[in-house]
Coordinates of N, CA and C in Angstrom, one line a residue:
Chain A
X1 N 23.6 -81.4 -88.8 CA 24.7 -81.7 -88.0 C 25.3 -83.0 -88.4
X2 N 26.3 -83.4 -87.7 CA 27.0 -84.7 -88.0 C 26.8 -85.6 -86.8
X3 N 26.5 -86.9 -87.1 CA 26.3 -87.8 -86.0 C 26.4 -89.2 -86.5
X4 N 26.7 -90.1 -85.6 CA 26.8 -91.6 -85.9 C 25.9 -92.3 -84.8
X5 N 25.1 -93.2 -85.3 CA 24.2 -93.9 -84.4 C 24.6 -95.4 -84.4
X6 N 24.7 -96.0 -83.2 CA 25.0 -97.4 -83.0 C 24.1 -98.0 -81.9
X7 N 23.8 -99.3 -82.0 CA 23.0 -99.9 -80.9 C 23.8 -99.8 -79.6
X8 N 23.2 -99.6 -78.5 CA 24.0 -99.5 -77.2 C 24.6 -100.8 -76.7
X9 N 23.8 -101.9 -77.0 CA 24.3 -103.2 -76.5 C 24.0 -104.3 -77.5
X10 N 24.8 -105.3 -77.5 CA 24.6 -106.5 -78.3 C 25.1 -107.7 -77.5
X11 N 24.3 -108.8 -77.5 CA 24.8 -110.0 -76.8 C 24.8 -111.2 -77.7
X12 N 25.8 -112.0 -77.7 CA 26.0 -113.1 -78.6 C 26.7 -114.2 -77.8
X13 N 26.6 -115.4 -78.4 CA 27.2 -116.6 -77.8 C 28.6 -116.9 -78.4
X14 N 29.4 -117.4 -77.6 CA 30.8 -117.8 -78.1 C 30.7 -118.6 -79.3
X15 N 31.5 -118.3 -80.3 CA 31.5 -119.1 -81.6 C 30.6 -118.6 -82.6
X16 N 29.7 -117.7 -82.3 CA 28.7 -117.2 -83.2 C 29.2 -116.0 -84.0
X17 N 28.4 -115.4 -84.9 CA 28.7 -114.3 -85.7 C 27.8 -113.1 -85.2
X18 N 28.4 -111.9 -85.1 CA 27.6 -110.8 -84.7 C 27.9 -109.6 -85.6
X19 N 26.8 -108.8 -85.8 CA 27.0 -107.6 -86.7 C 26.6 -106.4 -85.9
X20 N 27.5 -105.4 -85.9 CA 27.2 -104.1 -85.2 C 27.1 -103.0 -86.2
X21 N 25.9 -102.4 -86.2 CA 25.6 -101.5 -87.3 C 25.9 -100.0 -86.9
X22 N 26.1 -99.2 -87.9 CA 26.4 -97.8 -87.7 C 25.8 -97.0 -88.8
X23 N 24.9 -96.1 -88.4 CA 24.3 -95.2 -89.4 C 24.9 -93.8 -89.1
X24 N 25.0 -93.0 -90.2 CA 25.7 -91.7 -89.9 C 25.0 -90.6 -90.7
X25 N 25.2 -89.4 -90.3 CA 24.8 -88.2 -91.0 C 26.0 -87.3 -91.1
X26 N 26.4 -86.9 -92.3 CA 27.6 -86.0 -92.4 C 27.5 -85.5 -93.9
X27 N 28.1 -84.3 -94.0 CA 28.1 -83.7 -95.4 C 29.2 -84.3 -96.2
X28 N 30.2 -84.9 -95.6 CA 31.3 -85.5 -96.4 C 32.3 -86.0 -95.5
X29 N 32.9 -87.2 -95.8 CA 33.9 -87.8 -94.9 C 34.8 -88.6 -95.7
X30 N 36.0 -89.0 -95.1 CA 37.0 -89.7 -95.8 C 36.8 -91.2 -95.8
X31 N 36.2 -91.7 -94.8 CA 35.9 -93.1 -94.6 C 35.4 -93.4 -93.2
X32 N 35.0 -94.7 -93.0 CA 34.5 -95.1 -91.7 C 35.4 -96.1 -91.1
X33 N 35.7 -95.8 -89.8 CA 36.7 -96.6 -89.1 C 35.9 -97.3 -87.9
X34 N 36.6 -98.3 -87.4 CA 36.0 -99.1 -86.3 C 37.1 -99.3 -85.3
X35 N 36.8 -99.1 -84.0 CA 37.7 -99.3 -82.9 C 37.1 -100.2 -81.8
X36 N 38.0 -100.9 -81.1 CA 37.6 -101.7 -80.0 C 38.2 -101.1 -78.7
X37 N 37.4 -101.2 -77.6 CA 37.9 -100.7 -76.4 C 37.4 -101.6 -75.2
X38 N 38.4 -102.2 -74.6 CA 38.1 -103.0 -73.4 C 38.0 -102.1 -72.2
X39 N 37.2 -102.5 -71.2 CA 37.0 -101.7 -70.0 C 38.3 -101.2 -69.4
X40 N 38.4 -99.9 -69.2 CA 39.5 -99.3 -68.6 C 40.7 -99.1 -69.5
X41 N 40.6 -99.5 -70.8 CA 41.7 -99.4 -71.7 C 41.5 -98.4 -72.7
X42 N 42.4 -98.3 -73.6 CA 42.4 -97.3 -74.7 C 41.8 -98.0 -76.0
X43 N 41.1 -97.2 -76.8 CA 40.6 -97.8 -78.1 C 41.8 -98.2 -79.0
X44 N 41.5 -99.3 -79.7 CA 42.5 -99.8 -80.7 C 41.8 -99.9 -82.0
X45 N 42.5 -99.5 -83.0 CA 42.0 -99.5 -84.4 C 41.7 -101.0 -84.9
X46 N 40.6 -101.2 -85.5 CA 40.2 -102.5 -86.1 C 40.2 -102.5 -87.6
X47 N 39.5 -101.5 -88.2 CA 39.2 -101.6 -89.6 C 38.8 -100.3 -90.1
X48 N 39.0 -100.1 -91.5 CA 38.7 -98.9 -92.1 C 38.1 -99.1 -93.5
X49 N 37.1 -98.4 -93.9 CA 36.5 -98.5 -95.2 C 36.5 -97.1 -95.8
X50 N 37.3 -96.9 -96.9 CA 37.3 -95.6 -97.6 C 36.2 -95.7 -98.7
X51 N 36.1 -96.9 -99.3 CA 35.2 -97.1 -100.4 C 34.0 -98.1 -100.0
X52 N 33.0 -98.1 -100.8 CA 31.9 -99.0 -100.5 C 32.4 -100.4 -100.6
X53 N 31.8 -101.3 -99.8 CA 32.1 -102.7 -99.9 C 32.6 -103.3 -98.6
X54 N 33.1 -104.5 -98.7 CA 33.6 -105.2 -97.6 C 35.1 -105.3 -97.5
X55 N 35.6 -105.0 -96.2 CA 37.0 -105.2 -95.9 C 37.2 -106.3 -94.9
X56 N 38.0 -107.2 -95.2 CA 38.2 -108.3 -94.2 C 39.6 -108.3 -93.6
X57 N 39.6 -108.5 -92.3 CA 40.8 -108.5 -91.5 C 40.7 -109.6 -90.5
X58 N 41.1 -110.8 -90.9 CA 41.0 -112.0 -90.0 C 39.5 -112.3 -89.6
X59 N 39.2 -112.3 -88.3 CA 37.9 -112.6 -87.9 C 36.9 -111.4 -88.0
X60 N 37.5 -110.3 -88.3 CA 36.7 -109.0 -88.3 C 36.5 -108.6 -89.8
X61 N 35.4 -108.1 -90.1 CA 35.1 -107.5 -91.4 C 34.3 -106.3 -91.2
X62 N 34.5 -105.3 -92.1 CA 33.7 -104.1 -92.0 C 33.2 -103.8 -93.4
X63 N 32.0 -103.1 -93.4 CA 31.3 -102.9 -94.6 C 30.8 -101.4 -94.6
X64 N 30.8 -100.8 -95.8 CA 30.4 -99.4 -95.9 C 29.5 -99.3 -97.2
X65 N 28.4 -98.6 -97.0 CA 27.5 -98.2 -98.2 C 27.3 -96.7 -98.0
X66 N 28.0 -95.9 -98.9 CA 27.8 -94.4 -98.8 C 26.4 -94.0 -99.2
X67 N 25.8 -94.7 -100.2 CA 24.5 -94.4 -100.7 C 23.4 -94.6 -99.6
X68 N 23.7 -95.5 -98.7 CA 22.7 -95.8 -97.6 C 23.1 -95.1 -96.3
X69 N 24.3 -94.4 -96.3 CA 24.8 -93.8 -95.0 C 24.9 -94.8 -93.9
X70 N 25.5 -95.9 -94.2 CA 25.4 -97.1 -93.3 C 26.7 -97.9 -93.4
X71 N 27.1 -98.4 -92.3 CA 28.2 -99.4 -92.2 C 28.0 -100.4 -91.1
X72 N 28.8 -101.4 -91.2 CA 28.7 -102.4 -90.0 C 30.0 -103.1 -89.8
X73 N 30.2 -103.6 -88.6 CA 31.3 -104.4 -88.3 C 30.8 -105.8 -88.0
X74 N 31.5 -106.8 -88.6 CA 31.1 -108.2 -88.5 C 32.2 -108.9 -87.7
X75 N 31.8 -109.6 -86.7 CA 32.8 -110.3 -85.9 C 32.4 -111.8 -86.0
X76 N 33.3 -112.6 -86.5 CA 33.0 -114.1 -86.6 C 33.8 -114.9 -85.6
X77 N 33.3 -116.1 -85.4 CA 33.9 -117.0 -84.4 C 34.2 -116.3 -83.1
X78 N 33.1 -115.8 -82.5 CA 33.2 -114.9 -81.3 C 34.0 -115.7 -80.2
X79 N 34.8 -114.9 -79.5 CA 35.5 -115.4 -78.4 C 35.2 -114.5 -77.2
X80 N 35.4 -115.1 -76.0 CA 35.1 -114.3 -74.8 C 35.9 -113.0 -74.7
X81 N 37.1 -113.0 -75.3 CA 37.9 -111.8 -75.2 C 37.4 -110.7 -76.1
X82 N 36.4 -111.0 -77.0 CA 35.8 -110.0 -77.9 C 34.8 -109.2 -77.1
X83 N 34.5 -109.5 -75.9 CA 33.6 -108.7 -75.0 C 34.3 -107.4 -74.8
X84 N 33.7 -106.3 -75.3 CA 34.3 -105.0 -75.3 C 33.3 -104.0 -75.9
X85 N 33.7 -102.7 -75.9 CA 32.9 -101.7 -76.6 C 33.5 -101.5 -78.0
X86 N 32.6 -101.3 -79.0 CA 33.0 -101.1 -80.3 C 32.5 -99.7 -80.8
X87 N 33.3 -98.9 -81.4 CA 33.0 -97.6 -81.9 C 33.2 -97.4 -83.4
X88 N 32.2 -96.8 -84.0 CA 32.5 -96.4 -85.4 C 32.9 -94.9 -85.3
X89 N 33.6 -94.5 -86.3 CA 34.1 -93.1 -86.3 C 34.4 -92.7 -87.8
X90 N 34.3 -91.4 -88.0 CA 34.6 -90.8 -89.3 C 35.3 -89.5 -89.1
X91 N 36.1 -89.1 -90.2 CA 36.7 -87.8 -90.2 C 36.0 -87.0 -91.3
X92 N 35.4 -85.9 -91.0 CA 34.7 -85.1 -92.0 C 35.7 -84.4 -92.9
X93 N 35.3 -84.1 -94.1 CA 36.2 -83.5 -95.1 C 36.2 -82.0 -94.9
X94 N 35.3 -81.4 -94.2 CA 35.3 -80.0 -93.9 C 35.9 -79.7 -92.5
X95 N 37.2 -79.6 -92.4 CA 37.8 -79.3 -91.1 C 38.5 -80.4 -90.5
X96 N 38.4 -81.6 -91.1 CA 39.2 -82.8 -90.6 C 38.8 -83.1 -89.2
X97 N 37.6 -82.9 -88.7 CA 37.2 -83.2 -87.4 C 36.8 -84.7 -87.3
X98 N 37.2 -85.4 -86.2 CA 36.9 -86.8 -86.0 C 35.6 -86.8 -85.2
X99 N 34.7 -87.7 -85.6 CA 33.5 -87.9 -84.8 C 33.3 -89.4 -84.5
X100 N 33.1 -89.7 -83.2 CA 32.9 -91.1 -82.8 C 31.4 -91.3 -82.5
X101 N 30.9 -92.5 -82.8 CA 29.6 -92.9 -82.3 C 29.7 -93.2 -80.8
X102 N 28.6 -93.4 -80.1 CA 28.5 -93.5 -78.7 C 29.0 -94.9 -78.2
X103 N 29.1 -95.8 -79.2 CA 29.7 -97.1 -78.9 C 28.6 -98.2 -78.7
X104 N 29.0 -99.4 -79.0 CA 28.1 -100.6 -78.8 C 28.9 -101.6 -77.9
X105 N 28.2 -101.9 -76.8 CA 28.9 -102.8 -75.8 C 28.5 -104.2 -76.2
X106 N 29.5 -105.0 -76.5 CA 29.2 -106.4 -76.9 C 29.5 -107.4 -75.7
X107 N 28.5 -108.2 -75.4 CA 28.7 -109.2 -74.3 C 28.7 -110.6 -75.0
X108 N 29.8 -111.3 -74.8 CA 29.9 -112.7 -75.4 C 29.7 -113.6 -74.3
X109 N 28.7 -114.5 -74.4 CA 28.4 -115.5 -73.4 C 28.9 -116.9 -73.8
X110 N 29.2 -117.7 -72.8 CA 29.7 -119.0 -73.0 C 28.6 -119.9 -73.4
Chain B
X1 N 60.8 -98.6 -78.8 CA 59.5 -98.9 -79.3 C 58.7 -97.6 -79.6
X2 N 58.0 -97.6 -80.8 CA 57.2 -96.5 -81.1 C 55.9 -96.5 -80.4
X3 N 55.4 -95.3 -80.0 CA 54.1 -95.3 -79.4 C 53.7 -94.0 -78.9
X4 N 52.7 -93.9 -78.2 CA 52.1 -92.7 -77.6 C 51.9 -92.9 -76.1
X5 N 52.4 -91.9 -75.4 CA 52.4 -92.1 -73.9 C 51.7 -90.9 -73.3
X6 N 51.0 -91.2 -72.2 CA 50.3 -90.2 -71.4 C 50.7 -90.4 -69.9
X7 N 50.8 -89.3 -69.3 CA 51.1 -89.5 -67.8 C 50.5 -88.3 -67.1
X8 N 50.1 -88.6 -65.8 CA 50.1 -89.9 -65.1 C 48.8 -90.6 -65.5
X9 N 48.7 -91.9 -65.1 CA 47.6 -92.7 -65.4 C 46.4 -92.2 -64.5
X10 N 46.6 -91.9 -63.3 CA 45.6 -91.3 -62.4 C 46.0 -90.0 -61.9
X11 N 45.1 -89.0 -61.8 CA 45.4 -87.7 -61.4 C 44.3 -87.2 -60.5
X12 N 44.7 -86.6 -59.4 CA 43.7 -86.0 -58.5 C 44.0 -84.6 -58.3
X13 N 43.0 -83.7 -58.4 CA 43.2 -82.3 -58.2 C 42.0 -81.7 -57.4
X14 N 42.3 -80.6 -56.7 CA 41.2 -79.9 -56.0 C 40.5 -79.0 -57.0
X15 N 39.2 -78.8 -56.7 CA 38.4 -78.0 -57.5 C 39.0 -76.6 -57.6
X16 N 39.0 -76.0 -58.8 CA 39.5 -74.6 -58.9 C 41.0 -74.6 -59.4
X17 N 41.6 -75.7 -59.4 CA 43.0 -75.8 -59.8 C 43.1 -76.1 -61.3
X18 N 44.0 -75.5 -62.0 CA 44.3 -75.9 -63.4 C 45.2 -77.2 -63.3
X19 N 45.1 -78.0 -64.3 CA 46.0 -79.2 -64.4 C 46.3 -79.5 -65.8
X20 N 47.6 -79.9 -66.1 CA 48.0 -80.2 -67.4 C 48.3 -81.6 -67.6
X21 N 47.7 -82.2 -68.6 CA 47.9 -83.6 -68.9 C 48.9 -83.7 -70.1
X22 N 49.9 -84.6 -69.9 CA 50.9 -84.7 -71.0 C 50.6 -85.8 -72.0
X23 N 51.0 -85.6 -73.2 CA 50.9 -86.5 -74.3 C 52.1 -86.4 -75.2
X24 N 52.8 -87.5 -75.4 CA 54.0 -87.5 -76.2 C 53.9 -88.7 -77.2
X25 N 54.3 -88.5 -78.4 CA 54.4 -89.6 -79.4 C 55.7 -89.6 -80.1
X26 N 56.2 -90.8 -80.4 CA 57.5 -90.9 -81.2 C 57.2 -91.6 -82.5
X27 N 56.0 -91.5 -83.0 CA 55.6 -92.1 -84.2 C 55.8 -91.2 -85.5
X28 N 56.3 -90.0 -85.2 CA 56.5 -89.0 -86.3 C 55.2 -88.7 -87.0
X29 N 54.1 -88.7 -86.2 CA 52.8 -88.4 -86.7 C 52.6 -86.8 -86.7
X30 N 51.9 -86.4 -87.8 CA 51.6 -84.9 -87.9 C 50.4 -84.5 -87.0
X31 N 49.4 -85.4 -87.0 CA 48.1 -85.1 -86.3 C 48.1 -85.6 -84.9
X32 N 47.5 -84.8 -84.0 CA 47.3 -85.3 -82.6 C 45.9 -84.8 -82.2
X33 N 45.4 -85.6 -81.2 CA 44.0 -85.3 -80.8 C 43.9 -85.5 -79.3
X34 N 42.9 -84.8 -78.7 CA 42.5 -85.0 -77.3 C 41.0 -85.3 -77.3
X35 N 40.7 -86.4 -76.5 CA 39.3 -86.8 -76.4 C 39.0 -86.9 -74.9
X36 N 37.7 -86.7 -74.6 CA 37.2 -86.9 -73.3 C 36.2 -88.1 -73.3
X37 N 36.2 -89.0 -72.4 CA 35.3 -90.1 -72.3 C 34.7 -90.2 -70.9
X38 N 33.4 -90.1 -70.8 CA 32.7 -90.2 -69.5 C 32.2 -91.7 -69.4
X39 N 31.9 -92.1 -68.2 CA 31.5 -93.6 -68.0 C 30.4 -94.0 -69.0
X40 N 30.6 -95.1 -69.7 CA 29.6 -95.6 -70.6 C 29.3 -94.8 -71.8
X41 N 30.1 -93.8 -72.1 CA 29.9 -92.9 -73.2 C 31.0 -93.1 -74.3
X42 N 30.7 -92.5 -75.4 CA 31.7 -92.5 -76.5 C 32.8 -91.4 -76.3
X43 N 33.6 -91.2 -77.3 CA 34.7 -90.3 -77.2 C 34.2 -88.9 -77.8
X44 N 34.5 -87.9 -77.1 CA 34.2 -86.5 -77.6 C 35.4 -85.8 -77.8
X45 N 35.5 -85.1 -78.9 CA 36.8 -84.4 -79.3 C 36.9 -83.1 -78.6
X46 N 38.0 -82.9 -78.0 CA 38.2 -81.6 -77.3 C 39.0 -80.6 -78.2
X47 N 40.2 -81.0 -78.6 CA 41.0 -80.2 -79.5 C 41.8 -81.2 -80.4
X48 N 42.2 -80.7 -81.6 CA 43.0 -81.5 -82.5 C 44.0 -80.6 -83.2
X49 N 45.1 -81.2 -83.6 CA 46.1 -80.4 -84.3 C 46.6 -81.2 -85.5
X50 N 46.6 -80.6 -86.6 CA 47.1 -81.3 -87.8 C 48.6 -81.1 -88.1
X51 N 49.1 -80.1 -87.5 CA 50.5 -79.8 -87.7 C 51.1 -78.9 -86.6
X52 N 52.4 -78.9 -86.4 CA 53.0 -78.1 -85.3 C 52.5 -76.6 -85.4
X53 N 52.3 -76.0 -84.3 CA 51.9 -74.6 -84.1 C 50.6 -74.3 -84.7
X54 N 49.7 -75.3 -84.8 CA 48.4 -75.1 -85.3 C 47.4 -76.1 -84.6
X55 N 46.3 -75.7 -84.1 CA 45.3 -76.6 -83.5 C 43.9 -76.0 -83.7
X56 N 42.9 -76.8 -83.6 CA 41.5 -76.4 -83.8 C 40.7 -76.9 -82.6
X57 N 39.6 -76.2 -82.3 CA 38.7 -76.7 -81.3 C 37.8 -77.8 -81.8
X58 N 37.6 -78.8 -80.9 CA 36.7 -79.8 -81.2 C 35.3 -79.5 -80.8
X59 N 34.5 -80.5 -80.4 CA 33.1 -80.2 -80.0 C 32.9 -79.7 -78.6
X60 N 33.9 -80.0 -77.7 CA 33.8 -79.6 -76.3 C 35.0 -78.9 -75.8
X61 N 35.5 -77.8 -76.5 CA 36.7 -77.1 -76.1 C 36.6 -76.2 -74.9
X62 N 35.4 -75.8 -74.5 CA 35.3 -74.8 -73.5 C 35.9 -75.4 -72.2
X63 N 36.8 -74.5 -71.6 CA 37.4 -74.9 -70.3 C 38.7 -75.7 -70.5
X64 N 39.1 -75.9 -71.7 CA 40.3 -76.6 -72.0 C 41.3 -75.7 -72.9
X65 N 42.6 -75.9 -72.8 CA 43.5 -75.3 -73.7 C 44.6 -76.3 -74.0
X66 N 45.2 -76.0 -75.2 CA 46.3 -76.9 -75.7 C 47.4 -76.1 -76.3
X67 N 48.5 -76.7 -76.5 CA 49.6 -76.1 -77.3 C 50.2 -77.2 -78.1
X68 N 50.9 -76.8 -79.2 CA 51.6 -77.8 -80.1 C 52.9 -77.1 -80.6
X69 N 53.8 -77.0 -79.7 CA 55.1 -76.3 -80.0 C 56.1 -77.3 -80.6
X70 N 55.9 -78.6 -80.3 CA 56.7 -79.6 -80.9 C 55.9 -80.7 -81.5
X71 N 56.4 -81.3 -82.6 CA 55.6 -82.3 -83.3 C 55.2 -83.5 -82.4
X72 N 56.1 -83.8 -81.4 CA 55.9 -85.0 -80.6 C 55.0 -84.8 -79.4
X73 N 54.7 -83.5 -79.1 CA 54.0 -83.2 -77.8 C 52.8 -82.4 -78.0
X74 N 51.7 -82.7 -77.3 CA 50.4 -82.0 -77.4 C 49.8 -82.0 -76.0
X75 N 50.3 -81.2 -75.1 CA 49.7 -81.2 -73.7 C 48.3 -80.5 -73.7
X76 N 47.5 -81.0 -72.8 CA 46.1 -80.5 -72.6 C 46.0 -79.9 -71.2
X77 N 45.6 -78.6 -71.0 CA 45.3 -78.0 -69.7 C 43.9 -78.0 -69.5
X78 N 43.5 -78.6 -68.3 CA 42.1 -78.5 -67.9 C 42.0 -77.3 -66.9
X79 N 41.3 -76.3 -67.3 CA 41.3 -75.1 -66.5 C 40.1 -75.1 -65.5
X80 N 40.2 -74.2 -64.6 CA 39.1 -74.1 -63.6 C 37.8 -73.7 -64.2
X81 N 37.8 -73.3 -65.4 CA 36.5 -72.9 -66.1 C 35.8 -74.1 -66.6
X82 N 36.4 -75.3 -66.6 CA 35.7 -76.5 -67.0 C 34.8 -77.0 -65.9
X83 N 33.5 -77.0 -66.1 CA 32.6 -77.2 -65.0 C 32.6 -78.6 -64.4
X84 N 32.8 -79.6 -65.2 CA 32.8 -81.0 -64.8 C 34.0 -81.7 -65.3
X85 N 35.2 -81.5 -64.8 CA 36.4 -82.0 -65.4 C 36.7 -83.5 -65.1
X86 N 36.0 -84.1 -64.1 CA 36.3 -85.5 -63.8 C 35.9 -86.4 -65.0
X87 N 36.9 -87.1 -65.6 CA 36.6 -87.9 -66.8 C 37.9 -88.7 -67.1
X88 N 37.8 -89.5 -68.1 CA 38.9 -90.2 -68.7 C 39.4 -89.5 -69.9
X89 N 40.7 -89.1 -70.0 CA 41.2 -88.3 -71.1 C 42.1 -89.1 -71.9
X90 N 41.8 -89.1 -73.2 CA 42.6 -89.9 -74.2 C 43.2 -89.1 -75.2
X91 N 44.5 -89.3 -75.4 CA 45.3 -88.6 -76.5 C 45.5 -89.6 -77.6
X92 N 45.5 -89.1 -78.8 CA 45.7 -90.0 -80.0 C 46.5 -89.2 -81.0
X93 N 47.1 -90.0 -81.9 CA 47.8 -89.4 -83.0 C 47.6 -90.2 -84.3
X94 N 47.8 -89.6 -85.5 CA 47.6 -90.3 -86.7 C 48.7 -89.7 -87.7
X95 N 48.9 -90.4 -88.8 CA 49.9 -89.9 -89.7 C 49.6 -88.5 -90.2
X96 N 48.4 -88.2 -90.5 CA 48.0 -86.9 -90.9 C 46.5 -86.7 -90.6
X97 N 46.0 -85.5 -90.8 CA 44.6 -85.3 -90.4 C 43.5 -86.0 -91.2
X98 N 43.9 -86.6 -92.3 CA 42.9 -87.3 -93.1 C 43.0 -88.8 -92.9
X99 N 44.0 -89.2 -92.2 CA 44.3 -90.7 -92.0 C 43.4 -91.2 -90.9
X100 N 42.6 -92.2 -91.2 CA 41.6 -92.6 -90.3 C 42.1 -93.5 -89.2
X101 N 43.3 -94.1 -89.3 CA 43.8 -94.9 -88.2 C 44.4 -94.0 -87.1
X102 N 43.8 -93.9 -86.0 CA 44.4 -93.2 -84.9 C 45.0 -94.1 -83.8
X103 N 46.1 -93.8 -83.3 CA 46.8 -94.6 -82.2 C 46.6 -93.9 -80.9
X104 N 46.1 -94.6 -79.9 CA 45.7 -94.0 -78.7 C 46.8 -94.3 -77.6
X105 N 46.9 -93.3 -76.7 CA 47.7 -93.5 -75.5 C 46.8 -94.2 -74.5
X106 N 47.4 -94.6 -73.3 CA 46.7 -95.4 -72.3 C 45.7 -94.6 -71.6
X107 N 45.7 -93.3 -71.7 CA 44.7 -92.4 -71.0 C 45.1 -91.9 -69.6
X108 N 44.5 -90.8 -69.2 CA 44.7 -90.3 -67.9 C 43.3 -90.2 -67.3
X109 N 43.1 -90.8 -66.1 CA 41.8 -90.6 -65.4 C 42.0 -89.5 -64.4
X110 N 41.3 -88.4 -64.7 CA 41.3 -87.2 -63.8 C 40.1 -87.2 -62.9
X111 N 40.4 -87.0 -61.6 CA 39.4 -86.8 -60.6 C 39.5 -85.5 -59.9
X112 N 38.5 -84.7 -60.0 CA 38.6 -83.4 -59.3 C 37.7 -83.5 -58.0
X113 N 38.4 -83.2 -56.9 CA 37.7 -83.4 -55.6 C 37.1 -82.1 -55.1

């Protein structure tokens, strides 16, 4: 089957760096995406990795290793507003179906 | 302004009634999606459409139906056959079915009494 696994919760301090991991099982996919969702809101797109390696977008970076079936989202200089849920997602190549992980809830403390 | 809209934001229905949730986008996107989210959970795919007049079942299609008669519209009907319909429903669109960046609407919170 196809699945993505993420830690359910992560807690970090304001100004710190936090890494949210995502491991996956799939027969083939186009790339790994990351989304942020605040309570009661809609998910918003953060980052996408089609190829192995690191993609940097401001304070956020995302990494993919296809050989390890693993990716992560790195958040630097954490701010209180970064407290939210973060989801990894992929689109499989057989049928173009999108699969989301269960999400990681990030708590940023002062 | 380009975007994706869902209405209403909150919807209440009696058990046994069908209800249709609207989703409209003016982004000229080919692909559209419906997801269900339960409290503290991830997004589960209900239906998706890569092009007008075509759609496929997602992981939890039972008790739901969709249509894609126009590029900009992808309404979802929650039928009485859906055993536990109370949830947060999210519609999304993307340039095409392989494009990983999906744009989400604000969602509709459906409560069945």
